[in-house]
Amino acid sequence: MPEATEWSKGGRPPRLSRAEIVAAAKAVVEGEGIEKLTMRRLAREVGSTPMALYRHVRDRQGLLLLLLDDAAERIPRPDLPTDPAERVIEASTAMRDGLAEVPWIVEVLVSDDLLSTAALWYPEAVVDAAIRAGLDESQAVQAYRTIWYYTAGEIVVRAAAGRRAADGTGTHREAVFAAIDAGRTPRLAAIGDRWPALAGRDTYREGLRALVDGLLRPVAQSE
Amino acid sequence: MPEATEWSKGGRPPRLSRAEIVAAAKAVVEGEGIEKLTMRRLAREVGSTPMALYRHVRDRQGLLLLLLDDAAERIPRPDLPTDPAERVIEASTAMRDGLAEVPWIVEVLVSDDLLSTAALWYPEAVVDAAIRAGLDESQAVQAYRTIWYYTAGEIVVRAAAGRRAADGTGTHREAVFAAIDAGRTPRLAAIGDRWPALAGRDTYREGLRALVDGLLRPVAQSE
DNA sequence: ACCTGAACACCGTTCAAGT
DNA sequence: ACCTGAACACCGTTCAAGT
């Protein structure tokens, strides 16, 4: 082969590729959870050595970010309604549903406000809706961040609750719960046993609606 | 000593105490960060062996929860105004300021909606304010959770941003930022370089106010 | 240019034994 | 009752060497 392919310029042809590594990592994570994804295990999975991986990914955190990009690409992008409030609600709900399905999300979520190249449509949609509703750019970015905080918090806290339910690590929660006393926290005491059921509901959308109302309404009025 | 003290009933007197362990853990975490807090290091710190610790704390996660309780106890509890919306805002701001000061909070925050016995005043204050504003108990719990999601998300995302700034791990964010293109995400492109400055502002309180407005306003109107 | 082997400096936790 | 020692089964990452 006289043609100058990537590797014929000299050196050894690669046996591993970043794509192969990411695919193997995804398989491990989906099959056995993020905690099983170690550099050693991944090397075994692709039939190589731990150190060979470092030629293709910066380090473990870099690998996680590649995994996040892959997941973000797969989140279906919804058709968005034209009404600003509805637009924000549909975009945010799609994003949170997509991210909540990625079980290891919490480990990586804690990373940024502009999450991933593949997810840029989301801040775009929210900022756009906010501007159309009458906010200026600064207010629109603020509205986006407020919604993102709510969304990220919902995902993180609910993921923790799910993990707790699965692990049977209910001890701490129950201890806190048992400390509720009618003298000091009468409202919580009155709610009592009903708390877990009330707190277990999925109210993401309703909360979001209230938030969007609060964020967009005052400006709409002042026009 | 003929008196039946705790340990004179039989067995060996304890050399270690839970309080001592928690105090040492706190010192390590405050001095060198949560990642330096290992069972082995902590054992060295209290002049003992790793396994001796397990007589006093369940495991590493249990230790972290004890640390969280300690931190929660230290959060100053503000005098709360009587107006429901202002009450929620003051309580939430105090809580988030207190938690944001605990640098390792993210590791543990991801754990519950009823955080700690020492912090029960916070859901109590929010639920109470919501009920006074006219919500029923179910709606009040929902309002609390919505606010907690926002607060937890704000803490987690901003802590991640801070860590990124400190580590110089800005690479990923910049890569995402560089991928913004005017054709596909015109609003983000128009904001351009101004994003980091806009996203860096502390707008917790304003966002919270919008959220509280949205959560409490409709009911107030319907009376 | 890419991959391997060996090593460094660690982890949390269990088990059996000592005092 | 409480603590210790040794061991199990791992980690991520660096460095020097091989092909």
Coordinates of C-alpha atoms (C1' of nucleotides) in Angstrom, one line a residue:
Chain A
M1 CA 0.0 0.0 0.0
P2 CA 1.8 3.1 -1.2
E3 CA -0.9 5.4 0.0
A4 CA -0.2 7.5 3.0
T5 CA -2.9 6.3 5.4
E6 CA -3.0 7.7 8.9
W7 CA -0.6 5.2 10.3
S8 CA 1.6 4.3 7.4
K9 CA 3.4 7.6 8.0
G10 CA 5.4 5.6 10.5
G11 CA 4.9 3.8 13.7
R12 CA 2.7 1.0 14.7
P13 CA -0.9 0.5 13.6
P14 CA -3.4 1.0 16.4
R15 CA -5.1 -2.1 17.7
L16 CA -7.4 -0.2 20.0
S17 CA -9.7 2.7 19.2
R18 CA -11.4 5.3 21.3
A19 CA -14.7 4.1 19.9
E20 CA -14.0 0.6 20.9
I21 CA -13.0 1.6 24.4
V22 CA -16.2 3.7 24.9
A23 CA -18.4 0.9 23.6
A24 CA -16.8 -1.6 26.0
A25 CA -17.1 0.9 28.9
K26 CA -20.8 1.4 28.1
A27 CA -21.4 -2.3 28.1
V28 CA -19.7 -2.7 31.5
V29 CA -21.6 0.2 33.0
E30 CA -24.9 -0.9 31.6
G31 CA -24.4 -4.4 32.7
E32 CA -22.9 -4.0 36.1
G33 CA -22.9 -0.4 37.1
I34 CA -20.5 2.5 37.2
E35 CA -18.6 1.1 40.2
K36 CA -17.4 -1.9 38.1
L37 CA -15.9 0.4 35.5
T38 CA -12.3 0.4 36.4
M39 CA -9.4 0.9 34.0
R40 CA -8.2 -2.6 34.7
R41 CA -11.5 -4.2 34.1
L42 CA -12.0 -2.2 30.9
A43 CA -8.5 -3.3 29.7
R44 CA -9.5 -6.9 30.3
E45 CA -12.7 -6.3 28.4
V46 CA -11.0 -5.1 25.3
G47 CA -8.2 -7.7 25.5
S48 CA -5.5 -5.2 26.4
T49 CA -3.6 -3.7 29.3
P50 CA -4.7 -0.8 31.6
M51 CA -2.0 1.4 30.2
A52 CA -2.9 1.0 26.6
L53 CA -6.2 2.8 27.4
Y54 CA -4.3 5.9 28.4
R55 CA -3.2 6.3 24.8
H56 CA -6.8 6.8 23.8
V57 CA -8.5 8.6 26.8
R58 CA -6.9 11.1 29.1
D59 CA -7.8 9.4 32.3
R60 CA -10.8 7.9 34.1
Q61 CA -12.7 11.2 34.3
G62 CA -12.1 11.7 30.6
L63 CA -13.6 8.3 29.9
L64 CA -16.7 9.3 31.9
L65 CA -17.1 12.5 29.9
L66 CA -16.9 10.5 26.6
L67 CA -19.6 8.2 28.1
L68 CA -21.7 11.3 28.9
D69 CA -21.4 12.6 25.3
D70 CA -22.5 9.2 24.0
A71 CA -25.5 9.2 26.3
A72 CA -26.4 12.8 25.5
E73 CA -26.4 12.0 21.8
R74 CA -29.0 9.4 22.4
I75 CA -31.5 11.6 24.2
P76 CA -34.3 12.1 21.7
R77 CA -34.8 15.7 20.9
P78 CA -38.5 16.6 21.1
D79 CA -40.5 18.8 18.8
L80 CA -41.0 21.9 20.8
P81 CA -44.2 23.9 21.1
T82 CA -44.1 27.6 20.2
D83 CA -45.5 29.0 23.5
P84 CA -42.4 30.0 25.6
A85 CA -43.5 28.4 28.9
E86 CA -44.6 25.2 27.2
R87 CA -41.4 25.2 25.2
V88 CA -39.2 25.3 28.3
I89 CA -41.3 22.6 30.0
E90 CA -41.1 20.2 27.1
A91 CA -37.4 20.7 26.5
S92 CA -36.6 20.3 30.2
T93 CA -38.8 17.3 30.7
A94 CA -37.2 15.6 27.7
M95 CA -33.8 16.3 29.1
R96 CA -34.5 15.2 32.6
D97 CA -36.2 12.0 31.3
G98 CA -33.2 11.3 29.1
L99 CA -30.7 11.9 31.8
A100 CA -32.6 10.1 34.5
E101 CA -32.4 6.9 32.4
V102 CA -28.6 7.0 32.5
P103 CA -28.1 5.3 35.9
W104 CA -24.5 6.5 36.5
I105 CA -25.5 10.1 35.6
V106 CA -24.9 11.5 39.1
E107 CA -21.2 10.7 38.9
V108 CA -20.8 12.9 35.9
L109 CA -23.7 15.4 36.3
V110 CA -21.8 17.1 39.0
S111 CA -19.7 18.6 36.3
D112 CA -21.1 21.5 34.3
D113 CA -23.8 23.8 33.3
L114 CA -23.1 23.4 29.6
L115 CA -23.2 19.6 29.8
S116 CA -22.2 18.2 26.5
T117 CA -21.9 19.2 22.9
A118 CA -24.6 16.8 22.0
A119 CA -26.9 18.5 24.5
L120 CA -26.5 22.2 23.4
W121 CA -29.9 22.2 21.9
Y122 CA -31.3 22.2 25.5
P123 CA -29.8 25.5 26.8
E124 CA -30.5 27.0 23.3
A125 CA -34.2 26.0 23.6
V126 CA -34.6 27.5 27.1
V127 CA -32.7 30.7 26.4
D128 CA -34.6 31.1 23.1
A129 CA -38.0 30.7 24.8
A130 CA -37.0 33.1 27.6
I131 CA -36.0 35.8 25.2
R132 CA -39.2 35.3 23.2
A133 CA -41.1 35.7 26.5
G134 CA -39.5 39.1 26.9
L135 CA -36.4 38.5 29.0
D136 CA -33.1 40.0 28.0
E137 CA -30.1 37.8 27.4
S138 CA -28.7 38.1 30.9
Q139 CA -32.1 37.2 32.4
A140 CA -32.5 34.4 30.0
V141 CA -29.2 32.8 31.0
Q142 CA -30.2 33.2 34.6
A143 CA -33.5 31.5 33.9
Y144 CA -31.8 28.7 32.1
R145 CA -29.4 28.2 35.1
T146 CA -32.3 28.3 37.6
I147 CA -34.1 25.6 35.6
W148 CA -30.9 23.5 35.3
Y149 CA -30.3 23.7 39.0
Y150 CA -33.8 22.4 39.6
T151 CA -33.4 19.7 37.1
A152 CA -30.0 18.5 38.2
G153 CA -31.1 18.6 41.8
E154 CA -34.2 16.5 41.0
I155 CA -32.1 13.9 39.2
V156 CA -29.4 13.7 41.9
V157 CA -31.7 13.6 44.9
R158 CA -34.1 11.1 43.3
A159 CA -31.2 8.9 42.1
A160 CA -29.9 8.8 45.6
A161 CA -33.3 7.9 46.9
G162 CA -33.5 5.1 44.4
R163 CA -30.1 3.8 45.3
R164 CA -31.1 3.8 48.9
A165 CA -34.2 1.8 48.2
A166 CA -32.2 -0.7 46.3
D167 CA -29.3 -1.1 48.7
G168 CA -31.6 -1.2 51.7
T169 CA -29.5 1.7 53.2
G170 CA -32.7 3.1 54.7
T171 CA -31.2 3.3 58.2
H172 CA -30.1 6.9 58.1
R173 CA -33.4 8.2 56.7
E174 CA -35.3 6.3 59.2
A175 CA -33.2 7.6 62.0
V176 CA -33.8 11.2 60.9
F177 CA -37.5 10.4 60.5
A178 CA -37.7 9.0 64.0
A179 CA -36.3 12.2 65.4
I180 CA -39.3 14.2 64.3
D181 CA -41.1 15.4 67.4
A182 CA -44.3 17.2 67.7
G183 CA -43.0 20.0 69.9
R184 CA -40.2 21.2 67.7
T185 CA -41.5 20.3 64.2
P186 CA -45.3 20.1 64.5
R187 CA -45.9 20.2 60.7
L188 CA -43.6 17.3 60.0
A189 CA -45.1 15.4 63.0
A190 CA -48.6 16.0 61.6
I191 CA -47.5 14.6 58.3
G192 CA -45.8 11.7 60.0
D193 CA -45.9 8.4 58.1
R194 CA -47.4 10.0 55.0
W195 CA -44.0 11.7 54.2
P196 CA -42.4 8.8 52.3
A197 CA -45.4 8.4 50.1
L198 CA -45.7 12.1 49.5
A199 CA -42.0 12.5 48.8
G200 CA -42.0 9.5 46.5
R201 CA -44.2 11.0 43.9
D202 CA -42.8 12.3 40.7
T203 CA -43.7 15.9 40.7
Y204 CA -40.9 17.2 38.4
R205 CA -43.3 18.6 35.9
E206 CA -45.5 20.4 38.3
G207 CA -42.5 21.9 40.1
L208 CA -41.1 23.0 36.8
R209 CA -44.3 24.6 35.8
A210 CA -44.3 26.7 39.0
L211 CA -40.7 27.7 38.4
V212 CA -41.3 28.7 34.8
D213 CA -44.4 30.6 35.8
G214 CA -42.3 32.5 38.3
L215 CA -39.5 33.1 35.9
L216 CA -41.5 34.2 32.9
R217 CA -44.6 35.8 34.3
P218 CA -43.5 39.1 35.8
V219 CA -41.8 40.1 32.5
A220 CA -44.8 39.2 30.4
Q221 CA -46.9 41.5 32.7
S222 CA -44.6 44.4 32.4
E223 CA -45.1 44.7 28.6
Chain B
M1 CA -14.2 1.7 91.8
P2 CA -17.1 -0.4 92.8
E3 CA -19.6 1.6 90.8
A4 CA -21.0 0.0 87.7
T5 CA -19.8 2.3 85.0
E6 CA -20.6 1.6 81.4
W7 CA -17.6 -0.6 80.9
S8 CA -17.0 -2.0 84.3
K9 CA -19.8 -4.4 83.6
G10 CA -17.3 -6.5 81.8
G11 CA -15.0 -6.3 78.9
R12 CA -12.2 -3.9 78.0
P13 CA -12.5 -0.1 78.4
P14 CA -12.8 1.7 75.1
R15 CA -9.7 3.7 74.1
L16 CA -11.5 5.3 71.1
S17 CA -14.8 7.1 71.0
R18 CA -17.1 8.0 68.1
A19 CA -16.8 11.6 69.0
E20 CA -13.0 11.4 68.8
I21 CA -13.2 9.7 65.5
V22 CA -15.6 12.3 64.1
A23 CA -13.5 15.1 65.3
A24 CA -10.4 13.7 63.7
A25 CA -12.3 13.0 60.5
K26 CA -13.4 16.6 60.5
A27 CA -9.9 17.9 60.9
V28 CA -8.6 15.8 58.0
V29 CA -11.4 16.8 55.7
E30 CA -11.0 20.5 56.5
G31 CA -7.3 20.5 56.3
E32 CA -6.8 18.3 53.2
G33 CA -10.2 17.6 51.6
I34 CA -12.6 14.7 51.5
E35 CA -10.5 12.6 49.2
K36 CA -7.8 12.3 51.9
L37 CA -10.2 10.9 54.4
T38 CA -9.6 7.2 54.3
M39 CA -10.1 4.7 57.0
R40 CA -6.4 4.0 57.1
R41 CA -5.5 7.6 57.3
L42 CA -8.1 8.3 60.0
A43 CA -6.8 5.3 62.0
R44 CA -3.3 6.8 61.9
E45 CA -4.7 10.1 63.0
V46 CA -6.3 8.7 66.1
G47 CA -3.3 6.4 66.8
S48 CA -5.1 3.2 66.1
T49 CA -5.7 0.7 63.4
P50 CA -8.3 0.8 60.6
M51 CA -10.3 -2.0 62.0
A52 CA -10.7 -0.4 65.4
L53 CA -12.8 2.3 63.7
Y54 CA -15.4 -0.2 62.6
R55 CA -16.3 -0.8 66.2
H56 CA -17.5 2.9 66.3
V57 CA -18.8 3.6 62.9
R58 CA -20.7 1.3 60.5
D59 CA -18.5 2.0 57.5
R60 CA -17.1 4.9 55.5
Q61 CA -20.5 6.1 54.4
G62 CA -21.7 6.0 58.0
L63 CA -18.8 8.2 58.9
L64 CA -19.7 10.7 56.2
L65 CA -23.2 10.9 57.6
L66 CA -21.9 11.6 61.1
L67 CA -19.8 14.4 59.5
L68 CA -22.9 15.7 57.9
D69 CA -24.8 15.8 61.1
D70 CA -22.0 17.7 62.7
A71 CA -22.0 20.2 59.9
A72 CA -25.8 20.6 60.0
E73 CA -25.7 21.3 63.7
R74 CA -23.4 24.2 63.0
I75 CA -25.6 25.9 60.5
P76 CA -27.0 29.0 62.2
R77 CA -30.8 29.0 62.3
P78 CA -32.1 32.4 61.2
D79 CA -35.0 34.3 62.7
L80 CA -37.7 33.8 60.1
P81 CA -40.1 36.5 58.9
T82 CA -43.8 35.8 59.1
D83 CA -44.7 36.4 55.5
P84 CA -44.8 32.9 53.9
A85 CA -42.8 33.7 50.8
E86 CA -40.2 35.6 52.7
R87 CA -40.1 32.8 55.3
V88 CA -39.3 30.2 52.7
I89 CA -36.7 32.5 51.1
E90 CA -34.8 33.2 54.3
A91 CA -34.9 29.6 55.5
S92 CA -33.7 28.3 52.2
T93 CA -31.0 30.9 51.8
A94 CA -29.6 30.1 55.3
M95 CA -29.6 26.4 54.5
R96 CA -27.9 26.8 51.2
D97 CA -25.3 29.2 52.6
G98 CA -24.6 26.9 55.4
L99 CA -24.2 23.8 53.2
A100 CA -22.3 25.6 50.5
E101 CA -19.6 26.3 53.1
V102 CA -19.0 22.6 53.7
P103 CA -16.6 21.9 50.9
W104 CA -17.2 18.1 50.8
I105 CA -21.0 18.5 50.8
V106 CA -21.6 17.1 47.4
E107 CA -20.3 13.6 48.4
V108 CA -23.0 13.4 51.0
L109 CA -25.7 15.6 49.7
V110 CA -26.6 13.1 47.2
S111 CA -28.2 11.2 50.0
D112 CA -31.7 12.3 51.1
D113 CA -34.5 14.8 51.2
L114 CA -34.7 14.8 55.0
L115 CA -31.0 15.5 55.3
S116 CA -30.2 15.3 59.0
T117 CA -31.9 15.4 62.4
A118 CA -30.1 18.7 63.0
A119 CA -31.6 20.2 59.9
L120 CA -35.3 19.3 60.4
W121 CA -36.1 22.9 61.2
Y122 CA -35.7 23.6 57.5
P123 CA -38.4 21.4 56.0
E124 CA -40.5 22.3 58.9
A125 CA -40.2 26.0 58.1
V126 CA -40.9 25.5 54.4
V127 CA -43.9 23.2 55.0
D128 CA -45.3 25.6 57.6
A129 CA -45.0 28.6 55.4
A130 CA -46.6 26.8 52.5
I131 CA -49.5 25.7 54.6
R132 CA -50.0 29.2 56.0
A133 CA -50.0 30.4 52.4
G134 CA -53.0 28.2 51.7
L135 CA -51.5 24.9 50.4
D136 CA -52.7 21.6 51.7
E137 CA -50.2 19.2 53.3
S138 CA -49.6 17.3 50.1
Q139 CA -48.9 20.4 48.1
A140 CA -46.7 21.8 50.9
V141 CA -44.5 18.7 50.9
Q142 CA -44.3 19.0 47.1
A143 CA -43.4 22.6 47.4
Y144 CA -40.7 21.7 49.9
R145 CA -39.2 19.1 47.6
T146 CA -39.3 21.4 44.6
I147 CA -37.3 24.0 46.6
W148 CA -34.9 21.3 47.9
Y149 CA -34.2 20.1 44.4
Y150 CA -33.4 23.6 43.3
T151 CA -31.2 24.2 46.3
A152 CA -29.4 20.9 46.1
G153 CA -28.9 21.3 42.4
E154 CA -27.5 24.8 42.8
I155 CA -25.0 23.6 45.5
V156 CA -23.9 20.6 43.5
V157 CA -23.5 22.3 40.1
R158 CA -21.8 25.3 41.6
A159 CA -19.5 23.2 43.7
A160 CA -18.5 21.3 40.5
A161 CA -17.8 24.6 38.7
G162 CA -15.6 25.7 41.6
R163 CA -13.7 22.5 41.6
R164 CA -13.2 22.8 37.9
A165 CA -11.8 26.3 38.3
A166 CA -9.5 25.2 41.0
D167 CA -8.2 22.1 39.3
G168 CA -7.8 23.8 36.0
T169 CA -10.0 21.0 34.5
G170 CA -11.5 23.6 32.2
T171 CA -10.8 21.5 29.1
H172 CA -14.2 19.8 28.7
R173 CA -16.2 23.0 29.3
E174 CA -14.1 24.8 26.7
A175 CA -14.5 22.0 24.2
V176 CA -18.3 22.2 24.6
F177 CA -18.2 25.9 24.4
A178 CA -16.1 25.8 21.2
A179 CA -18.7 23.6 19.6
I180 CA -21.4 26.4 19.8
D181 CA -22.2 27.3 16.2
A182 CA -24.4 30.1 15.0
G183 CA -26.4 28.0 12.6
R184 CA -27.6 25.4 15.1
T185 CA -27.6 27.3 18.4
P186 CA -28.0 31.0 17.4
R187 CA -28.9 32.2 20.9
L188 CA -25.9 30.6 22.5
A189 CA -23.7 31.9 19.7
A190 CA -25.0 35.5 20.2
I191 CA -24.2 35.3 23.9
G192 CA -20.8 33.9 23.1
D193 CA -18.0 34.9 25.4
R194 CA -20.4 36.5 27.8
W195 CA -21.7 33.1 29.0
P196 CA -19.0 32.4 31.6
A197 CA -19.5 35.8 33.3
L198 CA -23.3 35.4 33.2
A199 CA -23.2 31.9 34.4
G200 CA -20.7 32.8 37.2
R201 CA -23.1 35.1 39.0
D202 CA -24.7 34.0 42.2
T203 CA -28.4 34.2 41.4
Y204 CA -29.7 31.7 43.9
R205 CA -31.9 34.1 45.7
E206 CA -33.5 35.5 42.6
G207 CA -34.2 32.1 41.2
L208 CA -35.6 31.0 44.5
R209 CA -37.9 34.0 44.6
A210 CA -39.3 33.1 41.1
L211 CA -39.8 29.6 42.3
V212 CA -41.6 30.6 45.5
D213 CA -43.8 33.0 43.5
G214 CA -44.7 30.2 41.2
L215 CA -45.3 27.8 44.0
L216 CA -47.4 30.0 46.3
R217 CA -49.1 32.5 44.0
P218 CA -51.8 30.5 42.3
V219 CA -53.2 29.3 45.6
A220 CA -53.1 32.8 47.2
Q221 CA -55.2 34.0 44.2
S222 CA -57.8 31.2 44.4
E223 CA -58.9 32.2 47.9
Chain C
dA1 C1' 3.2 5.2 17.3
dC2 C1' 1.4 2.1 20.1
dC3 C1' 1.4 -1.4 23.5
dT4 C1' 3.3 -4.2 27.7
dG5 C1' 5.2 -5.3 32.4
dA6 C1' 6.4 -4.2 36.5
dA7 C1' 6.1 -1.2 40.1
dC8 C1' 4.3 2.6 43.3
dA9 C1' 1.4 4.0 46.4
dC10 C1' -2.5 3.2 47.8
dC11 C1' -7.9 1.6 48.9
dG12 C1' -12.3 -0.7 52.1
dT13 C1' -13.4 -4.6 54.5
dT14 C1' -13.4 -9.5 56.6
dC15 C1' -11.6 -12.9 59.6
dA16 C1' -9.2 -14.9 63.4
dA17 C1' -6.7 -13.9 67.1
dG18 C1' -5.2 -11.4 71.2
dT19 C1' -6.0 -8.7 75.8
Chain D
dA1 C1' -15.8 -5.5 74.9
dC2 C1' -12.5 -3.7 72.3
dC3 C1' -8.4 -3.7 69.6
dT4 C1' -4.7 -5.7 66.4
dG5 C1' -2.4 -8.1 62.4
dA6 C1' -2.5 -10.2 58.5
dA7 C1' -4.7 -10.9 54.4
dC8 C1' -8.1 -10.5 50.4
dA9 C1' -9.2 -8.4 46.5
dC10 C1' -8.7 -4.7 44.6
dC11 C1' -7.6 0.6 42.8
dG12 C1' -5.4 4.7 39.2
dT13 C1' -1.3 6.0 37.3
dT14 C1' 3.8 6.6 36.1
dC15 C1' 8.0 4.9 34.1
dA16 C1' 11.0 2.3 31.2
dA17 C1' 11.1 -0.9 28.0
dG18 C1' 9.7 -3.4 23.9
dT19 C1' 7.9 -4.0 18.8

